[in-house]
Amino acid sequence: MKLKKCFLSVISAAILFFAGCKTAEERVVVLEKEDVKRVAVLVGEGFHDGEAYMPMGFLANRGIKVTVIGPERGEVKAYNSDFTIKIEKAVSEVSVDDFDALILPGGHAPSVLRDIDEVVAFARDFYKSGKPTAAICHGPQILITAGVMEGKSCTAVGSVEDELVAAGANFLDQSVVVDGNLITSRVPRDLNDFSRAIYDAL
Amino acid sequence: MKLKKCFLSVISAAILFFAGCKTAEERVVVLEKEDVKRVAVLVGEGFHDGEAYMPMGFLANRGIKVTVIGPERGEVKAYNSDFTIKIEKAVSEVSVDDFDALILPGGHAPSVLRDIDEVVAFARDFYKSGKPTAAICHGPQILITAGVMEGKSCTAVGSVEDELVAAGANFLDQSVVVDGNLITSRVPRDLNDFSRAIYDAL
């Protein structure tokens, strides 16, 4: 009888031992998920170097975990310099739930990304989830294709104005426009206001 | 006798349980320390926005943990835009052992930082440790004051050339110069080569 009790105690302790380990590891994961805000930056070949990296640096400096996503994993090149960026996760590998905000930098990349259904669907779903969705320069082109700009106040680089108006948006010429969960800016010189607006929305 | 054995078994299992938990937590810490490279960016009031944030974004995108350090904790403003940066740790709170590389961005900040003995001593100790020490634009001024530039090949923004030559350095006009653990660049348009050289040196 005593032996049986002893055996049970040891088994219980062993279970506690393994359960204890798991709890400790899980706690770390949970802490990371709950305390750290997560932002995705959506890029492709021909991204604008500063429009991707400046908000990334700004947010990382404030404790935000930034993940670069794109059509597929790998290194893509900027259109305006030799900078490359590492796409850490393909859009197919992530879900809206993984992030607290989405950033769409400009450059030539948006004109490529808007032709990829899966990418456009992700941007649409993200925007419709109500979480901050930020686009700068040519970035709003992806949201035009996603069909979510009608009736929205926004801005972008001047050359996208006509397309935004045709999509039913209200175009404003200012460094940053916040309309609900939509954050838009025009060009690289607006990057400070753009980055701050994203941070404030988190 | 059986009871004693049983008691010992339970105690041992309990110790294993707590040790197990600790090991799991420690493993996470150890993983972070060993697997993640850590880079410090030294800034002060009047830092150059892109020269700080672009390498930060570039390195963060490649899994490097970046910490912004400076004379004291707090928010400082860029000299060339409205960007601010958060000094996460004062120089007095960190040691050379905490980081695998040090970056000294330019702007007006280096001319302020070179007058602060503790900051200069940290840069000197860091450089002398043999770990990658990278400076761009006016950043090398801190290393001149630290007295470590004699005989070194380097570059910087043109206006610092005379001072570098007077300090016994060999000035080269190229986007990035790597001499031992010293990495230097000239101006913002060199930021890609500068960031890559730092990453390659880690």
mmCIF file of C-alpha atoms in Angstrom:
data_model
loop_
_atom_site.group_PDB
_atom_site.id
_atom_site.type_symbol
_atom_site.label_atom_id
_atom_site.label_comp_id
_atom_site.label_asym_id
_atom_site.label_seq_id
_atom_site.Cartn_x
_atom_site.Cartn_y
_atom_site.Cartn_z
ATOM 1 C CA MET A 1 0.000 0.000 0.000
ATOM 2 C CA LYS A 2 2.767 2.370 1.039
ATOM 3 C CA LEU A 3 4.713 1.332 -2.016
ATOM 4 C CA LYS A 4 1.727 2.104 -4.225
ATOM 5 C CA LYS A 5 1.334 5.547 -2.613
ATOM 6 C CA CYS A 6 5.025 6.145 -3.019
ATOM 7 C CA PHE A 7 4.851 5.137 -6.680
ATOM 8 C CA LEU A 8 1.881 7.447 -7.248
ATOM 9 C CA SER A 9 3.677 10.324 -5.575
ATOM 10 C CA VAL A 10 6.702 9.882 -7.760
ATOM 11 C CA ILE A 11 4.556 9.652 -10.890
ATOM 12 C CA SER A 12 2.640 12.789 -9.816
ATOM 13 C CA ALA A 13 5.874 14.652 -9.185
ATOM 14 C CA ALA A 14 7.229 13.535 -12.556
ATOM 15 C CA ILE A 15 4.080 14.793 -14.270
ATOM 16 C CA LEU A 16 4.399 18.083 -12.361
ATOM 17 C CA PHE A 17 8.039 18.220 -13.441
ATOM 18 C CA PHE A 18 7.224 18.015 -17.132
ATOM 19 C CA ALA A 19 4.079 20.133 -16.782
ATOM 20 C CA GLY A 20 6.171 22.681 -14.899
ATOM 21 C CA CYS A 21 8.701 22.907 -17.722
ATOM 22 C CA LYS A 22 5.968 23.334 -20.277
ATOM 23 C CA THR A 23 4.303 26.047 -18.222
ATOM 24 C CA ALA A 24 7.550 27.984 -17.980
ATOM 25 C CA GLU A 25 8.070 27.853 -21.723
ATOM 26 C CA GLU A 26 4.448 28.678 -22.426
ATOM 27 C CA ARG A 27 4.630 31.640 -20.087
ATOM 28 C CA VAL A 28 7.463 33.088 -22.140
ATOM 29 C CA VAL A 29 5.471 32.634 -25.337
ATOM 30 C CA VAL A 30 2.338 34.127 -23.777
ATOM 31 C CA LEU A 31 4.294 37.088 -22.398
ATOM 32 C CA GLU A 32 5.700 37.721 -25.853
ATOM 33 C CA LYS A 33 2.274 37.519 -27.467
ATOM 34 C CA GLU A 34 0.480 39.700 -24.945
ATOM 35 C CA ASP A 35 3.044 42.349 -24.119
ATOM 36 C CA VAL A 36 4.740 42.928 -27.442
ATOM 37 C CA LYS A 37 2.821 44.584 -30.259
ATOM 38 C CA ARG A 38 3.435 43.035 -33.669
ATOM 39 C CA VAL A 39 3.516 44.880 -36.945
ATOM 40 C CA ALA A 40 3.806 43.463 -40.449
ATOM 41 C CA VAL A 41 5.505 45.354 -43.268
ATOM 42 C CA LEU A 42 4.375 44.143 -46.692
ATOM 43 C CA VAL A 43 7.041 44.465 -49.385
ATOM 44 C CA GLY A 44 8.020 43.057 -52.748
ATOM 45 C CA GLU A 45 10.700 43.557 -55.405
ATOM 46 C CA GLY A 46 11.212 47.295 -55.959
ATOM 47 C CA PHE A 47 10.185 48.469 -52.467
ATOM 48 C CA HIS A 48 11.224 51.966 -51.333
ATOM 49 C CA ASP A 49 14.147 51.587 -48.930
ATOM 50 C CA GLY A 50 13.349 54.405 -46.484
ATOM 51 C CA GLU A 51 9.600 53.857 -46.558
ATOM 52 C CA ALA A 52 10.171 50.321 -45.323
ATOM 53 C CA TYR A 53 13.215 50.694 -43.074
ATOM 54 C CA MET A 54 12.479 54.032 -41.361
ATOM 55 C CA PRO A 55 9.136 52.960 -39.822
ATOM 56 C CA MET A 56 10.756 49.598 -38.978
ATOM 57 C CA GLY A 57 13.559 51.304 -37.063
ATOM 58 C CA PHE A 58 11.150 53.736 -35.420
ATOM 59 C CA LEU A 59 8.860 50.953 -34.204
ATOM 60 C CA ALA A 60 11.672 48.589 -33.165
ATOM 61 C CA ASN A 61 13.101 51.436 -31.064
ATOM 62 C CA ARG A 62 9.776 51.552 -29.205
ATOM 63 C CA GLY A 63 9.658 47.839 -28.450
ATOM 64 C CA ILE A 64 7.463 46.772 -31.362
ATOM 65 C CA LYS A 65 8.183 43.434 -33.055
ATOM 66 C CA VAL A 66 8.299 44.003 -36.804
ATOM 67 C CA THR A 67 7.989 41.189 -39.335
ATOM 68 C CA VAL A 68 8.542 41.693 -43.044
ATOM 69 C CA ILE A 69 6.065 39.759 -45.175
ATOM 70 C CA GLY A 70 5.642 39.443 -48.940
ATOM 71 C CA PRO A 71 4.581 37.152 -51.775
ATOM 72 C CA GLU A 72 7.267 34.627 -50.831
ATOM 73 C CA ARG A 73 10.230 34.324 -48.470
ATOM 74 C CA GLY A 74 13.548 35.666 -49.683
ATOM 75 C CA GLU A 75 15.549 38.796 -50.360
ATOM 76 C CA VAL A 76 14.130 41.557 -52.563
ATOM 77 C CA LYS A 77 15.826 44.714 -53.807
ATOM 78 C CA ALA A 78 14.805 48.325 -53.388
ATOM 79 C CA TYR A 79 14.077 50.354 -56.526
ATOM 80 C CA ASN A 80 15.864 53.458 -55.255
ATOM 81 C CA SER A 81 19.128 52.043 -53.829
ATOM 82 C CA ASP A 82 21.134 48.849 -53.343
ATOM 83 C CA PHE A 83 19.277 48.116 -50.112
ATOM 84 C CA THR A 84 17.676 44.701 -49.953
ATOM 85 C CA ILE A 85 15.148 43.472 -47.441
ATOM 86 C CA LYS A 86 14.501 39.975 -46.178
ATOM 87 C CA ILE A 87 10.919 38.756 -46.527
ATOM 88 C CA GLU A 88 10.713 36.691 -43.355
ATOM 89 C CA LYS A 89 7.304 35.141 -43.993
ATOM 90 C CA ALA A 90 5.172 34.628 -47.064
ATOM 91 C CA VAL A 91 1.646 36.038 -46.922
ATOM 92 C CA SER A 92 0.429 32.421 -47.157
ATOM 93 C CA GLU A 93 2.223 31.663 -43.876
ATOM 94 C CA VAL A 94 0.625 34.414 -41.789
ATOM 95 C CA SER A 95 -2.856 35.409 -40.706
ATOM 96 C CA VAL A 96 -4.495 38.695 -39.741
ATOM 97 C CA ASP A 97 -4.460 37.509 -36.121
ATOM 98 C CA ASP A 98 -0.645 37.464 -36.092
ATOM 99 C CA PHE A 99 -0.322 41.248 -36.222
ATOM 100 C CA ASP A 100 -1.624 44.423 -34.607
ATOM 101 C CA ALA A 101 -0.979 46.637 -37.623
ATOM 102 C CA LEU A 102 -0.009 46.408 -41.298
ATOM 103 C CA ILE A 103 2.289 48.779 -43.193
ATOM 104 C CA LEU A 104 2.311 49.089 -46.979
ATOM 105 C CA PRO A 105 5.443 51.011 -48.064
ATOM 106 C CA GLY A 106 5.694 52.513 -51.547
ATOM 107 C CA GLY A 107 8.133 52.269 -54.406
ATOM 108 C CA HIS A 108 7.466 50.069 -57.416
ATOM 109 C CA ALA A 109 6.503 47.087 -55.250
ATOM 110 C CA PRO A 110 2.791 47.962 -54.798
ATOM 111 C CA SER A 111 2.212 47.830 -58.576
ATOM 112 C CA VAL A 112 3.508 44.245 -58.522
ATOM 113 C CA LEU A 113 1.810 43.255 -55.263
ATOM 114 C CA ARG A 114 -1.632 44.487 -56.387
ATOM 115 C CA ASP A 115 -1.587 41.820 -59.119
ATOM 116 C CA ILE A 116 -1.210 38.983 -56.608
ATOM 117 C CA ASP A 117 -4.667 37.894 -55.418
ATOM 118 C CA GLU A 118 -3.453 36.359 -52.182
ATOM 119 C CA VAL A 119 -1.595 39.550 -51.215
ATOM 120 C CA VAL A 120 -4.564 41.770 -52.026
ATOM 121 C CA ALA A 121 -6.896 39.452 -50.082
ATOM 122 C CA PHE A 122 -4.598 39.654 -47.059
ATOM 123 C CA ALA A 123 -4.534 43.473 -47.186
ATOM 124 C CA ARG A 124 -8.345 43.533 -47.591
ATOM 125 C CA ASP A 125 -8.919 41.145 -44.681
ATOM 126 C CA PHE A 126 -6.473 43.065 -42.534
ATOM 127 C CA TYR A 127 -8.110 46.399 -43.220
ATOM 128 C CA LYS A 128 -11.582 44.963 -42.661
ATOM 129 C CA SER A 129 -10.500 43.530 -39.295
ATOM 130 C CA GLY A 130 -10.418 47.125 -38.047
ATOM 131 C CA LYS A 131 -6.710 47.054 -37.119
ATOM 132 C CA PRO A 132 -4.458 49.966 -38.142
ATOM 133 C CA THR A 133 -3.583 49.661 -41.830
ATOM 134 C CA ALA A 134 -0.987 52.163 -43.003
ATOM 135 C CA ALA A 135 0.089 52.970 -46.565
ATOM 136 C CA ILE A 136 2.537 55.528 -47.899
ATOM 137 C CA CYS A 137 3.404 56.811 -51.383
ATOM 138 C CA HIS A 138 2.303 54.099 -53.876
ATOM 139 C CA GLY A 139 1.253 51.798 -51.007
ATOM 140 C CA PRO A 140 -2.454 52.787 -51.229
ATOM 141 C CA GLN A 141 -2.594 51.188 -54.708
ATOM 142 C CA ILE A 142 -2.903 47.812 -52.978
ATOM 143 C CA LEU A 143 -5.908 49.076 -51.008
ATOM 144 C CA ILE A 144 -7.495 50.458 -54.186
ATOM 145 C CA THR A 145 -7.277 46.992 -55.767
ATOM 146 C CA ALA A 146 -8.613 45.560 -52.501
ATOM 147 C CA GLY A 147 -11.690 47.740 -53.056
ATOM 148 C CA VAL A 148 -11.753 49.367 -49.640
ATOM 149 C CA MET A 149 -11.080 53.045 -50.457
ATOM 150 C CA GLU A 150 -14.560 54.255 -51.325
ATOM 151 C CA GLY A 151 -15.586 57.135 -49.090
ATOM 152 C CA LYS A 152 -12.282 57.158 -47.199
ATOM 153 C CA SER A 153 -10.208 60.264 -46.555
ATOM 154 C CA CYS A 154 -6.587 59.582 -47.431
ATOM 155 C CA THR A 155 -3.417 60.767 -49.096
ATOM 156 C CA ALA A 156 -0.642 59.249 -51.272
ATOM 157 C CA VAL A 157 2.077 60.370 -53.656
ATOM 158 C CA GLY A 158 0.560 62.866 -56.126
ATOM 159 C CA SER A 159 0.573 60.450 -59.064
ATOM 160 C CA VAL A 160 -1.892 58.151 -57.271
ATOM 161 C CA GLU A 161 -4.407 60.962 -56.581
ATOM 162 C CA ASP A 162 -6.520 60.443 -59.737
ATOM 163 C CA GLU A 163 -6.733 56.712 -59.128
ATOM 164 C CA LEU A 164 -7.806 57.249 -55.516
ATOM 165 C CA VAL A 165 -10.459 59.759 -56.521
ATOM 166 C CA ALA A 166 -11.728 57.339 -59.190
ATOM 167 C CA ALA A 167 -11.976 54.719 -56.434
ATOM 168 C CA GLY A 168 -14.252 57.073 -54.507
ATOM 169 C CA ALA A 169 -11.715 58.299 -51.948
ATOM 170 C CA ASN A 170 -11.421 61.847 -50.601
ATOM 171 C CA PHE A 171 -7.809 62.887 -51.384
ATOM 172 C CA LEU A 172 -6.104 65.294 -48.976
ATOM 173 C CA ASP A 173 -2.657 66.812 -49.506
ATOM 174 C CA GLN A 174 -1.185 66.508 -46.008
ATOM 175 C CA SER A 175 1.695 64.590 -44.402
ATOM 176 C CA VAL A 176 -0.563 62.050 -42.734
ATOM 177 C CA VAL A 177 -4.288 61.373 -42.891
ATOM 178 C CA VAL A 178 -5.960 59.150 -40.304
ATOM 179 C CA ASP A 179 -9.480 57.977 -41.155
ATOM 180 C CA GLY A 180 -10.688 55.285 -38.781
ATOM 181 C CA ASN A 181 -8.097 52.497 -38.970
ATOM 182 C CA LEU A 182 -6.659 53.813 -42.247
ATOM 183 C CA ILE A 183 -3.365 55.740 -41.996
ATOM 184 C CA THR A 184 -1.869 57.227 -45.174
ATOM 185 C CA SER A 185 1.074 59.462 -46.022
ATOM 186 C CA ARG A 186 2.504 60.930 -49.225
ATOM 187 C CA VAL A 187 6.284 60.661 -49.579
ATOM 188 C CA PRO A 188 9.554 59.994 -47.678
ATOM 189 C CA ARG A 189 9.621 63.435 -46.033
ATOM 190 C CA ASP A 190 6.367 62.456 -44.247
ATOM 191 C CA LEU A 191 7.930 59.354 -42.692
ATOM 192 C CA ASN A 192 8.196 60.800 -39.209
ATOM 193 C CA ASP A 193 4.493 61.701 -39.048
ATOM 194 C CA PHE A 194 3.615 58.389 -40.705
ATOM 195 C CA SER A 195 5.670 56.318 -38.236
ATOM 196 C CA ARG A 196 4.313 58.223 -35.244
ATOM 197 C CA ALA A 197 0.701 57.846 -36.393
ATOM 198 C CA ILE A 198 1.189 54.078 -36.691
ATOM 199 C CA TYR A 199 2.764 53.907 -33.238
ATOM 200 C CA ASP A 200 -0.013 56.021 -31.713
ATOM 201 C CA ALA A 201 -2.656 53.752 -33.264
ATOM 202 C CA LEU A 202 -1.215 50.587 -31.663
ATOM 203 C CA MET B 1 12.427 2.346 5.379
ATOM 204 C CA LYS B 2 9.994 2.287 2.484
ATOM 205 C CA LEU B 3 8.399 5.475 3.809
ATOM 206 C CA LYS B 4 11.808 7.145 3.969
ATOM 207 C CA LYS B 5 12.587 6.082 0.400
ATOM 208 C CA CYS B 6 9.178 7.308 -0.709
ATOM 209 C CA PHE B 7 9.760 10.656 1.039
ATOM 210 C CA LEU B 8 13.177 11.008 -0.607
ATOM 211 C CA SER B 9 11.719 10.196 -4.002
ATOM 212 C CA VAL B 10 9.036 12.835 -3.648
ATOM 213 C CA ILE B 11 11.587 15.420 -2.459
ATOM 214 C CA SER B 12 13.889 14.566 -5.370
ATOM 215 C CA ALA B 13 11.017 14.849 -7.817
ATOM 216 C CA ALA B 14 10.009 18.191 -6.291
ATOM 217 C CA ILE B 15 13.585 19.476 -6.660
ATOM 218 C CA LEU B 16 13.611 18.236 -10.251
ATOM 219 C CA PHE B 17 10.286 20.002 -10.794
ATOM 220 C CA PHE B 18 11.603 23.384 -9.704
ATOM 221 C CA ALA B 19 14.993 22.825 -11.322
ATOM 222 C CA GLY B 20 13.155 21.843 -14.482
ATOM 223 C CA CYS B 21 11.213 25.094 -14.511
ATOM 224 C CA LYS B 22 14.311 27.120 -13.914
ATOM 225 C CA THR B 23 16.161 25.305 -16.652
ATOM 226 C CA ALA B 24 13.368 26.055 -19.102
ATOM 227 C CA GLU B 25 13.454 29.754 -18.279
ATOM 228 C CA GLU B 26 17.230 29.830 -18.295
ATOM 229 C CA ARG B 27 17.272 28.087 -21.644
ATOM 230 C CA VAL B 28 15.200 30.921 -23.112
ATOM 231 C CA VAL B 29 17.584 33.512 -21.682
ATOM 232 C CA VAL B 30 20.636 31.584 -22.859
ATOM 233 C CA LEU B 31 19.131 31.163 -26.334
ATOM 234 C CA GLU B 32 18.565 34.904 -26.501
ATOM 235 C CA LYS B 33 22.088 35.676 -25.367
ATOM 236 C CA GLU B 34 23.869 33.154 -27.536
ATOM 237 C CA ASP B 35 21.814 33.095 -30.707
ATOM 238 C CA VAL B 36 20.806 36.711 -31.056
ATOM 239 C CA LYS B 37 23.510 39.217 -31.934
ATOM 240 C CA ARG B 38 23.222 42.517 -30.107
ATOM 241 C CA VAL B 39 24.118 45.876 -31.512
ATOM 242 C CA ALA B 40 24.197 49.245 -29.743
ATOM 243 C CA VAL B 41 23.467 52.497 -31.567
ATOM 244 C CA LEU B 42 24.931 55.501 -29.758
ATOM 245 C CA VAL B 43 22.935 58.702 -30.237
ATOM 246 C CA GLY B 44 22.323 62.053 -28.617
ATOM 247 C CA GLU B 45 20.344 65.241 -29.270
ATOM 248 C CA GLY B 46 20.714 66.199 -32.937
ATOM 249 C CA PHE B 47 21.311 62.688 -34.330
ATOM 250 C CA HIS B 48 20.824 62.091 -38.070
ATOM 251 C CA ASP B 49 17.484 60.311 -38.537
ATOM 252 C CA GLY B 50 18.368 57.991 -41.436
ATOM 253 C CA GLU B 51 21.874 57.256 -40.196
ATOM 254 C CA ALA B 52 20.371 55.865 -37.005
ATOM 255 C CA TYR B 53 17.119 54.327 -38.215
ATOM 256 C CA MET B 54 18.188 52.792 -41.543
ATOM 257 C CA PRO B 55 20.898 50.513 -40.053
ATOM 258 C CA MET B 56 18.504 49.735 -37.185
ATOM 259 C CA GLY B 57 15.806 48.589 -39.604
ATOM 260 C CA PHE B 58 18.317 46.699 -41.742
ATOM 261 C CA LEU B 59 19.723 44.811 -38.752
ATOM 262 C CA ALA B 60 16.342 44.180 -37.096
ATOM 263 C CA ASN B 61 15.170 42.663 -40.392
ATOM 264 C CA ARG B 62 18.032 40.183 -40.113
ATOM 265 C CA GLY B 63 17.255 39.104 -36.557
ATOM 266 C CA ILE B 64 19.685 41.402 -34.768
ATOM 267 C CA LYS B 65 18.623 42.920 -31.433
ATOM 268 C CA VAL B 66 19.311 46.643 -31.553
ATOM 269 C CA THR B 67 19.492 48.826 -28.442
ATOM 270 C CA VAL B 68 19.748 52.593 -28.583
ATOM 271 C CA ILE B 69 22.130 54.003 -25.979
ATOM 272 C CA GLY B 70 23.155 57.550 -25.118
ATOM 273 C CA PRO B 71 24.245 59.913 -22.336
ATOM 274 C CA GLU B 72 20.964 59.324 -20.489
ATOM 275 C CA ARG B 73 17.613 57.611 -21.038
ATOM 276 C CA GLY B 74 14.923 59.594 -22.798
ATOM 277 C CA GLU B 75 13.761 60.931 -26.140
ATOM 278 C CA VAL B 76 16.117 63.014 -28.301
ATOM 279 C CA LYS B 77 15.363 64.839 -31.538
ATOM 280 C CA ALA B 78 16.998 64.529 -34.923
ATOM 281 C CA TYR B 79 18.715 67.613 -36.378
ATOM 282 C CA ASN B 80 17.398 67.000 -39.907
ATOM 283 C CA SER B 81 13.706 66.159 -39.287
ATOM 284 C CA ASP B 82 11.038 65.836 -36.611
ATOM 285 C CA PHE B 83 12.065 62.243 -35.954
ATOM 286 C CA THR B 84 12.862 61.463 -32.348
ATOM 287 C CA ILE B 85 14.578 58.384 -30.985
ATOM 288 C CA LYS B 86 14.254 56.722 -27.623
ATOM 289 C CA ILE B 87 17.512 56.229 -25.727
ATOM 290 C CA GLU B 88 16.704 52.929 -24.068
ATOM 291 C CA LYS B 89 19.769 52.716 -21.844
ATOM 292 C CA ALA B 90 22.278 55.229 -20.572
ATOM 293 C CA VAL B 91 25.933 54.476 -21.312
ATOM 294 C CA SER B 92 26.415 54.155 -17.540
ATOM 295 C CA GLU B 93 23.938 51.272 -17.518
ATOM 296 C CA VAL B 94 25.633 49.139 -20.164
ATOM 297 C CA SER B 95 28.987 47.464 -20.634
ATOM 298 C CA VAL B 96 31.049 46.454 -23.647
ATOM 299 C CA ASP B 97 30.097 42.827 -22.931
ATOM 300 C CA ASP B 98 26.420 43.572 -23.600
ATOM 301 C CA PHE B 99 26.928 44.081 -27.332
ATOM 302 C CA ASP B 100 28.534 42.508 -30.387
ATOM 303 C CA ALA B 101 28.922 45.769 -32.300
ATOM 304 C CA LEU B 102 28.623 49.528 -31.802
ATOM 305 C CA ILE B 103 27.242 52.043 -34.316
ATOM 306 C CA LEU B 104 27.980 55.769 -34.158
ATOM 307 C CA PRO B 105 25.572 57.635 -36.470
ATOM 308 C CA GLY B 106 26.292 61.216 -37.543
ATOM 309 C CA GLY B 107 24.406 64.484 -37.414
ATOM 310 C CA HIS B 108 25.167 67.088 -34.764
ATOM 311 C CA ALA B 109 25.069 64.529 -31.960
ATOM 312 C CA PRO B 110 28.729 63.388 -32.190
ATOM 313 C CA SER B 111 29.966 66.950 -31.490
ATOM 314 C CA VAL B 112 27.967 66.866 -28.240
ATOM 315 C CA LEU B 113 28.781 63.255 -27.372
ATOM 316 C CA ARG B 114 32.571 63.752 -27.811
ATOM 317 C CA ASP B 115 32.485 66.193 -24.864
ATOM 318 C CA ILE B 116 31.066 63.593 -22.479
ATOM 319 C CA ASP B 117 33.946 61.639 -20.921
ATOM 320 C CA GLU B 118 31.857 58.592 -20.045
ATOM 321 C CA VAL B 119 30.554 58.302 -23.616
ATOM 322 C CA VAL B 120 34.026 58.676 -25.126
ATOM 323 C CA ALA B 121 35.426 56.113 -22.681
ATOM 324 C CA PHE B 122 32.705 53.639 -23.666
ATOM 325 C CA ALA B 123 33.451 54.105 -27.378
ATOM 326 C CA ARG B 124 37.202 53.735 -26.692
ATOM 327 C CA ASP B 125 36.722 50.561 -24.608
ATOM 328 C CA PHE B 126 34.366 49.134 -27.197
ATOM 329 C CA TYR B 127 36.758 49.752 -30.061
ATOM 330 C CA LYS B 128 39.696 48.381 -28.084
ATOM 331 C CA SER B 129 37.740 45.208 -27.296
ATOM 332 C CA GLY B 130 38.166 44.312 -30.966
ATOM 333 C CA LYS B 131 34.422 44.146 -31.697
ATOM 334 C CA PRO B 132 33.042 45.836 -34.838
ATOM 335 C CA THR B 133 32.820 49.589 -34.249
ATOM 336 C CA ALA B 134 31.050 51.472 -37.027
ATOM 337 C CA ALA B 135 30.844 55.237 -37.567
ATOM 338 C CA ILE B 136 29.272 57.263 -40.365
ATOM 339 C CA CYS B 137 29.353 60.939 -41.342
ATOM 340 C CA HIS B 138 30.301 62.917 -38.188
ATOM 341 C CA GLY B 139 30.292 59.710 -36.104
ATOM 342 C CA PRO B 140 34.110 59.240 -36.365
ATOM 343 C CA GLN B 141 34.567 62.471 -34.344
ATOM 344 C CA ILE B 142 33.844 60.443 -31.212
ATOM 345 C CA LEU B 143 36.619 58.015 -32.127
ATOM 346 C CA ILE B 144 39.026 60.903 -32.793
ATOM 347 C CA THR B 145 38.388 62.200 -29.266
ATOM 348 C CA ALA B 146 38.771 58.626 -28.014
ATOM 349 C CA GLY B 147 42.276 58.720 -29.489
ATOM 350 C CA VAL B 148 42.050 55.503 -31.485
ATOM 351 C CA MET B 149 42.301 56.752 -35.086
ATOM 352 C CA GLU B 150 46.067 56.994 -35.512
ATOM 353 C CA GLY B 151 47.234 54.840 -38.411
ATOM 354 C CA LYS B 152 43.700 53.682 -39.287
ATOM 355 C CA SER B 153 42.239 53.731 -42.770
ATOM 356 C CA CYS B 154 38.782 55.282 -42.675
ATOM 357 C CA THR B 155 36.283 57.650 -44.207
ATOM 358 C CA ALA B 156 33.717 60.208 -42.988
ATOM 359 C CA VAL B 157 31.767 63.188 -44.289
ATOM 360 C CA GLY B 158 34.195 65.508 -46.141
ATOM 361 C CA SER B 159 34.228 68.162 -43.410
ATOM 362 C CA VAL B 160 35.791 65.708 -40.952
ATOM 363 C CA GLU B 161 38.671 64.762 -43.302
ATOM 364 C CA ASP B 162 41.155 67.355 -42.001
ATOM 365 C CA GLU B 163 40.486 66.410 -38.404
ATOM 366 C CA LEU B 164 40.963 62.716 -39.191
ATOM 367 C CA VAL B 165 44.220 63.359 -41.017
ATOM 368 C CA ALA B 166 45.419 65.497 -38.086
ATOM 369 C CA ALA B 167 44.623 62.533 -35.815
ATOM 370 C CA GLY B 168 46.955 60.397 -37.934
ATOM 371 C CA ALA B 169 44.293 58.517 -39.928
ATOM 372 C CA ASN B 170 44.476 57.560 -43.586
ATOM 373 C CA PHE B 171 41.377 59.153 -45.166
ATOM 374 C CA LEU B 172 39.768 57.349 -48.127
ATOM 375 C CA ASP B 173 36.883 58.697 -50.195
ATOM 376 C CA GLN B 174 34.758 55.560 -50.597
ATOM 377 C CA SER B 175 31.301 54.438 -49.462
ATOM 378 C CA VAL B 176 32.632 52.131 -46.764
ATOM 379 C CA VAL B 177 36.102 51.456 -45.385
ATOM 380 C CA VAL B 178 36.784 48.412 -43.235
ATOM 381 C CA ASP B 179 40.086 48.439 -41.324
ATOM 382 C CA GLY B 180 40.238 45.656 -38.759
ATOM 383 C CA ASN B 181 37.199 46.112 -36.514
ATOM 384 C CA LEU B 182 36.704 49.715 -37.665
ATOM 385 C CA ILE B 183 33.892 50.302 -40.194
ATOM 386 C CA THR B 184 33.345 53.829 -41.529
ATOM 387 C CA SER B 185 31.136 55.461 -44.140
ATOM 388 C CA ARG B 186 30.651 58.989 -45.457
ATOM 389 C CA VAL B 187 27.035 60.093 -45.847
ATOM 390 C CA PRO B 188 23.401 58.847 -46.020
ATOM 391 C CA ARG B 189 23.739 57.542 -49.598
ATOM 392 C CA ASP B 190 26.332 55.057 -48.260
ATOM 393 C CA LEU B 191 23.900 53.591 -45.726
ATOM 394 C CA ASN B 192 23.309 50.372 -47.605
ATOM 395 C CA ASP B 193 27.031 49.545 -47.824
ATOM 396 C CA PHE B 194 27.492 50.695 -44.231
ATOM 397 C CA SER B 195 24.628 48.526 -42.897
ATOM 398 C CA ARG B 196 25.782 45.504 -44.876
ATOM 399 C CA ALA B 197 29.381 45.850 -43.690
ATOM 400 C CA ILE B 198 28.193 45.917 -40.079
ATOM 401 C CA TYR B 199 26.008 42.863 -40.621
ATOM 402 C CA ASP B 200 28.852 41.005 -42.353
ATOM 403 C CA ALA B 201 31.186 41.776 -39.453
ATOM 404 C CA LEU B 202 28.861 40.234 -36.856
#
